[in-house]
Coordinates of C-alpha atoms in Angstrom, one line a residue:
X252 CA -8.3 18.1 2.9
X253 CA -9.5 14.5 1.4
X254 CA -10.0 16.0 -2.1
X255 CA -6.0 17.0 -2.3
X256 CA -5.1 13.3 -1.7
X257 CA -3.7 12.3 -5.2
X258 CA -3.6 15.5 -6.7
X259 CA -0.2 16.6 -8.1
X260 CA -0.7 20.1 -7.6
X261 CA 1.3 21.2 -4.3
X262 CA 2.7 17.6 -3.5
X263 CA 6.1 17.2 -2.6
X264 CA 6.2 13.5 -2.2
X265 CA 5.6 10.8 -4.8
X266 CA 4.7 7.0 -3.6
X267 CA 5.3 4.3 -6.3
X268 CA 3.1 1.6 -4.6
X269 CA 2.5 -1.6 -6.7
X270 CA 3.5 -0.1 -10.1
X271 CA 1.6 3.2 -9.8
X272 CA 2.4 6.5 -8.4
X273 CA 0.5 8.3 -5.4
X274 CA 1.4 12.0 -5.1
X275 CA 1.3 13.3 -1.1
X276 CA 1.8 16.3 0.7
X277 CA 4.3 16.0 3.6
X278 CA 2.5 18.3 5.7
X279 CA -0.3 16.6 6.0
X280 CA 0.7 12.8 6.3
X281 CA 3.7 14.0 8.5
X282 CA 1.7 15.8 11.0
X283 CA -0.4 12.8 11.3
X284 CA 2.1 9.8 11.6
X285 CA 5.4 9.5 13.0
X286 CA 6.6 7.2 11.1
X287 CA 5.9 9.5 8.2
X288 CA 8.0 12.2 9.8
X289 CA 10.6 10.1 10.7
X290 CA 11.0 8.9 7.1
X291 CA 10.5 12.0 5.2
X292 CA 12.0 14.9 7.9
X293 CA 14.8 12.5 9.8
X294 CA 18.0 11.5 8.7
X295 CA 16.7 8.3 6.5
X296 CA 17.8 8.1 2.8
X297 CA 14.0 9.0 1.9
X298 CA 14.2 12.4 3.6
X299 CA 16.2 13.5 0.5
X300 CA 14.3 11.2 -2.3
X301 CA 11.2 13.5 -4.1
X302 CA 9.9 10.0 -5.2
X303 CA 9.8 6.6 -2.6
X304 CA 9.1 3.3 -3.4
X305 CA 7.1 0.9 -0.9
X306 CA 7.4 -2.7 -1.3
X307 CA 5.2 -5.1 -0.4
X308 CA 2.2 -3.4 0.0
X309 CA -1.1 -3.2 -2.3
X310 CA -1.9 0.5 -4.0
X311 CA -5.5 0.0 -2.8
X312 CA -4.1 -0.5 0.9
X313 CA -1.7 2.2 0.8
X314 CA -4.3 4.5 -0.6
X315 CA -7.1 4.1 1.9
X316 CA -4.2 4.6 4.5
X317 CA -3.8 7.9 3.2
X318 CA -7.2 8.8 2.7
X319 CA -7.4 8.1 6.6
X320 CA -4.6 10.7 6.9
X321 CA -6.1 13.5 5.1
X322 CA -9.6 13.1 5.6
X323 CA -9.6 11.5 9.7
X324 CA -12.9 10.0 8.9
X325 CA -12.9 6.5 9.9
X326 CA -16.5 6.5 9.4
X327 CA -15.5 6.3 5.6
X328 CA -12.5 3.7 5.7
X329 CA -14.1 1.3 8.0
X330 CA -17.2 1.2 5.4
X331 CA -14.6 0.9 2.2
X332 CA -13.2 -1.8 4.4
X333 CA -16.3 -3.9 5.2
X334 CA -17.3 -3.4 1.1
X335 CA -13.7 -4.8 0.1
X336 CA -13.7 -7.5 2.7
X337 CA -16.7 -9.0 0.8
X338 CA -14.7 -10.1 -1.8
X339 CA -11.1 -9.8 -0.5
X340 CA -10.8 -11.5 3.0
X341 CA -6.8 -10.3 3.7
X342 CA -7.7 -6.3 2.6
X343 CA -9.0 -5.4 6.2
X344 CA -5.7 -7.2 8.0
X345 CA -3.5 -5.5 5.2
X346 CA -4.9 -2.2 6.4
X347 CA -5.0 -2.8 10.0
X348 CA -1.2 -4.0 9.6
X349 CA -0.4 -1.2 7.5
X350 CA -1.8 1.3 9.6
X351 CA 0.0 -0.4 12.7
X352 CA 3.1 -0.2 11.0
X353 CA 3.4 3.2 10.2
X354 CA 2.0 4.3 13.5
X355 CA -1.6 5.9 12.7
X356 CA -3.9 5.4 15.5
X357 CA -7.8 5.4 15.9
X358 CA -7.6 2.8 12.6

């Protein structure tokens, strides 16, 4: 499942994160968050939008969120976390917060 994160083939849902576009598959990141099902199968504006813009939120962050959706191996996202944090102190609490916020457990 990872290696369909970011392909365009199949997805039908576009992220524009930080000034670059992350093609997703609903079924997967909704049947892992419900905050993604809210926002993509409920009554919000984005239910009806192909492409949706997040603010405020760093590519690289958003990315490794989703690579925790489709892949479920924390193994893998806690050891891109403790590489990044090297060099980037705020990347692990941007995850952590991002992952709170769109209500993904186990991260």
């Amino acid at each position: 499942m990872k290696q369909a994160l970011g392909m365009q083939k199949f997805s039908d849902v576009e992220f524009h994160v930080g000034g670059e576009t992350i093609p997703a598959h609903k079924a997967v990141i909704c049947s892992r968050s419900s905050y993604f099902t809210s926002m993509l199968m409920g009554n919000l504006k984005e239910a009806k939008q192909r492409v949706i813009d997040i603010q405020d939120v760093r590519p690289e962050v958003f990315r490794l969120v989703l690579e925790y959706l489709y892949s479920k191996d924390l193994d893998s996202v806690m050891q891109t976390i403790t590489t990044v944090s090297e060099t980037d102190g705020q990347f692990a609490l941007d995850v952590f917060t991002l992952a709170c916020q769109y209500n993904i457990r186990k991260v």
